[in-house]
Each structure stands twice: as C-alpha cells, then as structure tokens.
CSV table of C-alpha atoms in Angstrom, one decimal:
chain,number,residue,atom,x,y,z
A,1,UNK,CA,0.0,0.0,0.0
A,2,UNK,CA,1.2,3.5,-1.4
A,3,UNK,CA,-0.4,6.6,0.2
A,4,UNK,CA,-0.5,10.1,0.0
A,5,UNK,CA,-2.2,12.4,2.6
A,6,UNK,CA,-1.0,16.4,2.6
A,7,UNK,CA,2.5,16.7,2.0
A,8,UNK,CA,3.5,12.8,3.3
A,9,UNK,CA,3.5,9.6,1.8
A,10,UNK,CA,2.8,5.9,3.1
A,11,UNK,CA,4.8,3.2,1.6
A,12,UNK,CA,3.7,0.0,3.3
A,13,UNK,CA,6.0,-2.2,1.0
A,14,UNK,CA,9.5,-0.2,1.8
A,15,UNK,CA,8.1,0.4,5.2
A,16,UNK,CA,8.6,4.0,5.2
A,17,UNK,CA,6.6,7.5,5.7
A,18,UNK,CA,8.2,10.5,3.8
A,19,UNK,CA,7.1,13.9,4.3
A,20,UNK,CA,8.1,16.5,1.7
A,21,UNK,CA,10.1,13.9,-0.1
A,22,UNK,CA,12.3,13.1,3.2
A,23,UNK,CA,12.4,10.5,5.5
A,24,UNK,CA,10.7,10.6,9.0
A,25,UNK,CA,12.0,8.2,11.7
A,26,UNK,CA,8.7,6.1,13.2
A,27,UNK,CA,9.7,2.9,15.5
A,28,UNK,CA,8.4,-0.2,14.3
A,29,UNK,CA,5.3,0.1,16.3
A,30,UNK,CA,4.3,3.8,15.5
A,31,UNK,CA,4.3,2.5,11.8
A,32,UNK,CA,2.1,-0.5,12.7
A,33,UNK,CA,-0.2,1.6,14.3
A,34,UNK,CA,-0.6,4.1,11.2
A,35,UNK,CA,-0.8,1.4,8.6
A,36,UNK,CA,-3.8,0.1,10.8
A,37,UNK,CA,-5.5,3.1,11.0
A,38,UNK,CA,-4.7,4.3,7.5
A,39,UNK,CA,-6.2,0.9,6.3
A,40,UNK,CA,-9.5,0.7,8.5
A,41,UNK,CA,-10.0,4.5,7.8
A,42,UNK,CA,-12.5,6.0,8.1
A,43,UNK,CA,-13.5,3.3,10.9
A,44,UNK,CA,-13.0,3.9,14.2
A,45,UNK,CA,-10.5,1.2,15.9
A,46,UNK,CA,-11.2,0.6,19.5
A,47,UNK,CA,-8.1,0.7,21.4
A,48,UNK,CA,-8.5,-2.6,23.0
A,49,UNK,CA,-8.3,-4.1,19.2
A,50,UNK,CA,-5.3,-1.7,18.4
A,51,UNK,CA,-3.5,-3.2,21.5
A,52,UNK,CA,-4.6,-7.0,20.4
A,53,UNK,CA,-3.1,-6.3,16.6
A,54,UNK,CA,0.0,-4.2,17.9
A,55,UNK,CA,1.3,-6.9,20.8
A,56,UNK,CA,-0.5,-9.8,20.3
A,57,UNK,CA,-0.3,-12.3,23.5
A,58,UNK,CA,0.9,-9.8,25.3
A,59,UNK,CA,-0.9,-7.2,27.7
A,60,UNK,CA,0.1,-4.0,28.1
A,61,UNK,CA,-1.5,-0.5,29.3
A,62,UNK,CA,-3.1,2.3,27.6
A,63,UNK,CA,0.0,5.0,28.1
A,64,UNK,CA,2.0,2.2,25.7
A,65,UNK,CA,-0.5,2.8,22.8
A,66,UNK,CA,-1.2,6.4,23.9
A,67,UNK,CA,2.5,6.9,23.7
A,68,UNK,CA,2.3,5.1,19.8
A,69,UNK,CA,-0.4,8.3,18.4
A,70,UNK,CA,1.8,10.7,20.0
A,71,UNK,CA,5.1,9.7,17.9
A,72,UNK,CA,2.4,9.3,14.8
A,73,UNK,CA,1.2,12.8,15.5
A,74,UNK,CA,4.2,14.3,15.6
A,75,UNK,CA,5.8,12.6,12.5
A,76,UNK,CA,2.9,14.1,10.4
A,77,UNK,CA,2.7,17.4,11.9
A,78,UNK,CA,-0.6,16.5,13.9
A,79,UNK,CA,-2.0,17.7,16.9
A,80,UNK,CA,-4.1,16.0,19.2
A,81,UNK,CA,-6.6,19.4,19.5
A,82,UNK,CA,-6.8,20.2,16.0
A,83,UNK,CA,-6.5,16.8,14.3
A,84,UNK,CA,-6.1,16.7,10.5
A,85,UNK,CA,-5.1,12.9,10.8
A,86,UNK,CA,-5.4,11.2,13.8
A,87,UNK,CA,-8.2,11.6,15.6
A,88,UNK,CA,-9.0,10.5,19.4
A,89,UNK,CA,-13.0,9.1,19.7
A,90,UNK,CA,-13.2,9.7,23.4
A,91,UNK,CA,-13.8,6.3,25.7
A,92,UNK,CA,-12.9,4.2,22.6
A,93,UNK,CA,-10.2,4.8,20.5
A,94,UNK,CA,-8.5,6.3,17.5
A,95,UNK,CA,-9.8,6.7,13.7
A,96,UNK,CA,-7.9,8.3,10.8
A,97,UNK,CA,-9.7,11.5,9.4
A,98,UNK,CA,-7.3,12.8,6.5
A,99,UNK,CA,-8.0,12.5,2.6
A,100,UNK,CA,-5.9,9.9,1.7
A,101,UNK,CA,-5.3,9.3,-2.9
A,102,UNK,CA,-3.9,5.8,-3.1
A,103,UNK,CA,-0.5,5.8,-5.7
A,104,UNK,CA,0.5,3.1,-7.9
A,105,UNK,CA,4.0,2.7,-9.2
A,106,UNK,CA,4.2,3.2,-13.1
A,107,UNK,CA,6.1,-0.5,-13.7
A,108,UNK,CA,7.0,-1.6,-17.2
A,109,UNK,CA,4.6,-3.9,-19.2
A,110,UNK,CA,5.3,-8.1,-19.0
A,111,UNK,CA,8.2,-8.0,-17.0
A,112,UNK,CA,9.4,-10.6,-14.6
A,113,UNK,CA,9.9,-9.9,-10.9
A,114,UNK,CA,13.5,-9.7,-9.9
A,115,UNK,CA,13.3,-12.7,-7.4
A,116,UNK,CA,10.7,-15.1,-6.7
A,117,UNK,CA,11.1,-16.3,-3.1
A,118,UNK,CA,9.6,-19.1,-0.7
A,119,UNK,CA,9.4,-20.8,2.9
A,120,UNK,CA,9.7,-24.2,3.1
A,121,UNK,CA,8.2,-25.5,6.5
A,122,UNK,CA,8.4,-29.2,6.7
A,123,UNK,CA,6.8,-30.8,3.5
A,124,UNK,CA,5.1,-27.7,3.0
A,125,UNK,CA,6.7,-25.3,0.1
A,126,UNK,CA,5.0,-21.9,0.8
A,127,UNK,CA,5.6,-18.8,-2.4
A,128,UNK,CA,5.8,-15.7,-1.4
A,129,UNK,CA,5.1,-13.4,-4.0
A,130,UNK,CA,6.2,-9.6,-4.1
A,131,UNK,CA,4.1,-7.7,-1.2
A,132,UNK,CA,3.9,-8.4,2.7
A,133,UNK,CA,3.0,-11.6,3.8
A,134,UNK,CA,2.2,-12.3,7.7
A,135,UNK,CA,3.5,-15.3,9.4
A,136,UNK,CA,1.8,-16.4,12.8
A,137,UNK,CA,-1.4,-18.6,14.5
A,138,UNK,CA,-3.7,-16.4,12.7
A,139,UNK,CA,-5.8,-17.9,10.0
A,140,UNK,CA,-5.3,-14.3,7.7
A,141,UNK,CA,-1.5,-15.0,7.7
A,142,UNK,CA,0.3,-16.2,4.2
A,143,UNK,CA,2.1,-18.9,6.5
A,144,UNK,CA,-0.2,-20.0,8.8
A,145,UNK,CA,1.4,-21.9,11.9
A,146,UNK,CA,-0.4,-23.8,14.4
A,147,UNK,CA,2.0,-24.1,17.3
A,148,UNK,CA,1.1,-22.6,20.6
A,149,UNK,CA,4.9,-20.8,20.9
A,150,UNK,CA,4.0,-18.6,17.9
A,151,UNK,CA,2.2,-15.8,18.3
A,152,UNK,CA,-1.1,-14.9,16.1
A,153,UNK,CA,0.9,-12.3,14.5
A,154,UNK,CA,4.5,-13.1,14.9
A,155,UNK,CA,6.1,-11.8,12.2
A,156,UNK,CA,6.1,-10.7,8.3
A,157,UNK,CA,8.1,-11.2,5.4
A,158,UNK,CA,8.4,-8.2,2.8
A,159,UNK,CA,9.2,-9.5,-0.8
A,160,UNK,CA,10.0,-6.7,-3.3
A,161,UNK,CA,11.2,-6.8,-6.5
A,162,UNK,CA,15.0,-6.7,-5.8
A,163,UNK,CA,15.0,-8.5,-1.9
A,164,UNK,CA,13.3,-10.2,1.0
A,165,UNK,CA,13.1,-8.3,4.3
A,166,UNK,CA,11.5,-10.2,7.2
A,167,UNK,CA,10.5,-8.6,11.0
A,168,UNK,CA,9.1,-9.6,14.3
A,169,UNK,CA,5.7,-7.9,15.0
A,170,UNK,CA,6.8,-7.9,19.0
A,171,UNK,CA,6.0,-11.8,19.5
A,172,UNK,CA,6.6,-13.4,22.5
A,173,UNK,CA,8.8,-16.1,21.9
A,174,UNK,CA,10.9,-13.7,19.1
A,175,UNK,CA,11.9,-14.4,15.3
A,176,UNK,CA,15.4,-15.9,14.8
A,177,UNK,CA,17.6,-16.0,11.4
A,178,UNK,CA,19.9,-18.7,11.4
A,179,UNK,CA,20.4,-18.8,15.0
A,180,UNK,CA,20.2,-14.6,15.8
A,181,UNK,CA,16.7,-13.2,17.7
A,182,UNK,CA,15.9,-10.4,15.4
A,183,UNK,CA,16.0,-6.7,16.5
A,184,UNK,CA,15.0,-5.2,13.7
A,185,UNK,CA,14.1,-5.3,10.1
A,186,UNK,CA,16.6,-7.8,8.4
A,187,UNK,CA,17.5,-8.6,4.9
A,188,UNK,CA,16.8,-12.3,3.5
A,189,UNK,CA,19.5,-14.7,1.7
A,190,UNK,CA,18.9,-17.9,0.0
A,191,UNK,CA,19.3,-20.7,2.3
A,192,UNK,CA,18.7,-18.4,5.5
A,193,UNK,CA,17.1,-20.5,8.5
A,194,UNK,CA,14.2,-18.4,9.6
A,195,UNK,CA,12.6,-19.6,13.6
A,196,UNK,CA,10.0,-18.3,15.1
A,197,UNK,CA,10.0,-19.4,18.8
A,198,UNK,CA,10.7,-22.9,17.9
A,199,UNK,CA,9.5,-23.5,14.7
A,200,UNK,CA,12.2,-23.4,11.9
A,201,UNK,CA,11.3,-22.9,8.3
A,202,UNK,CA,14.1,-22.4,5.2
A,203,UNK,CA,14.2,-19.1,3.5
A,204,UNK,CA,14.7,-19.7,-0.8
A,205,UNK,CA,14.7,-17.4,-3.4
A,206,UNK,CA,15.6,-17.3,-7.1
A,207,UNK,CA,16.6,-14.8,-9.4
A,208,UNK,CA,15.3,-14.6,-13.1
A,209,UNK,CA,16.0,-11.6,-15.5
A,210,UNK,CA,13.7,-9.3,-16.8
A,211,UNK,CA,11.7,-10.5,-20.2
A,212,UNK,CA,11.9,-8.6,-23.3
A,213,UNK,CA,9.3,-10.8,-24.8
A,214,UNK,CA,7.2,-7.6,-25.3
A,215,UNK,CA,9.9,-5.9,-27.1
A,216,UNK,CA,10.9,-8.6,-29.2
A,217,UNK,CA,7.5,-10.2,-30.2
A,218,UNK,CA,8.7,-13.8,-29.6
C-alpha cells in the first residue's frame, strides 16, 4: 500500500513514511499503528483491538498505545486538538480522518519480478510473491502456523522486486535467522534459516531476468 495524505507519503511495502520527499523516523510500532488506521480508515479502531493487533499475546496498558499516536502525530505534523489525521473518539479509541489518494508505481509492461522467493516448513513449500505476507497462529496470515509458541501475528516477510526483508511484529517467543533473535528489520539470503519461537522454516529465493518478450514479439 502507497499513500499520500498532505504533504507525506505511506509506503507500506519499503516500510517507510516520507514527508516532503524526506524521511521521518517512526519505531516499528508507531508505523504498525498508522498502517492500521490508515487501512480501517474512516472506521474507528477501538483501542483494545489496536492493543490486540500491535502486541498480540501480550498485555500492556493504555500509556503504551497512547504513547504510539503521539510519535504518529508528531511525525505528520498533527495535533491531538486540531487533528487533521489522527483523531481521538473519546472512551474508545482512534480513527484516521485525512483524505488519503492511493498511488500506484508506473512498472513496465510483461516483466518478470527480480526474485521469486519461498518458505519451506516441513513438506510444506509456501511462495511468497512480491508484497507483505504475515506469518503467525492467525488464519489471515500467508504462512499460517499452528503451534502454541507462535504468536497470532509473529512476524512478516516483505518481498520486493530486488529483496526479502523479514521482522518480528513484537512476538513473545521472538523471530530468529539462522540462529540470531531479530531486533529489527533484516535482509533475507537464499538458504537463511528463519525460527520463530521454535519452529524453523528455510528461506529460498531465485533470481530470473527481466523478459523482453514484449519488445521482441517472440
């Protein structure tokens, strides 16, 4: 998901918020939470369901998500007393109120992506295609686990055209690659061992050069 609202942009797929064409810092989290509400918009998200997506399996108190809308309010220039984006509805939660126009990158016709990439879990042989793709006990993620030391949302893989990025989405018993608990955002390599708590799946991708089958005719 591409977004622009005002003078900032949401790019879901780098996992990054620009505003006037430069970069603005948001912890892991704070993005989470403005992905959500940019998504749901313009429904209201109760905060008890914005604490359950944010650290699933884990409880936590209000001043934790309270803290989250402040960072997002100041990234975008926002204020809690004249929101143009974030607003509060009082006793229940948050809602985004800006005019969002969705953007669409321009790519060129018939070509092939860069990489196409997989998880292999067991006998299962999972494709990821380009685009974010949730791993956990949740039924809506792309890899679907049903082990009671994952968490429903545990963590995401982020296929683009040129790499593989994968993340922990705070889970309890953490996301490992080849051994090391994740920290942040890391970059994917053919062969990789991913684990999350202790289930261990293989990270594969290949790389295939762009066609010039419409350029050609045949």
């Amino acid at each position: 998901m591409r977004v622009r609202c005002g003078d900032w942009v949401l790019d879901t797929a780098v996992r990054q918020v620009t505003r006037g064409g430069e970069a603005v810092h948001l912890s892991p989290k704070a993005f989470e939470l403005l992905t959500i509400l940019v998504s749901e918009r313009p429904r209201a998200v109760s905060k008890l369901e914005l604490q359950e997506r944010l650290w699933p399996d884990t409880f936590v108190s209000e001043t934790n998500l309270a803290g989250l809308v402040r960072e997002g309010r100041s990234a975008l220039g926002d204020s809690a007393r004249r929101p143009r984006y974030i607003r509060t509805v009082q006793r229940f939660g948050y809602a985004f109120c800006g005019e969002v126009s969705e953007e669409h990158e321009r790519r060129a016709p018939r070509r092939r992506p860069l990489i196409s990439a997989g998880l292999i879990l067991g006998n299962r042989e999972i494709a990821l295609t380009p685009g974010e793709h949730l791993l956990g006990r949740t039924h809506e993620a792309t890899v679907w686990i049903d082990s009671v030391g994952v968490s429903r949302r545990h963590a995401r893989v982020i296929v683009s055209e040129a790499e593989a990025l994968v993340e922990d989405l705070g889970s309890k018993n953490g996301t490992f690659v080849n051994g090391v608990r994740l920290t942040r955002c890391q970059l994917l390599r053919d062969g990789d061992e991913v684990r999350l708590g202790s289930v261990r799946m293989r990270f594969r991708t290949f790389t295939s050069p762009p066609s010039t089958e419409s350029e050609t005719g045949g």
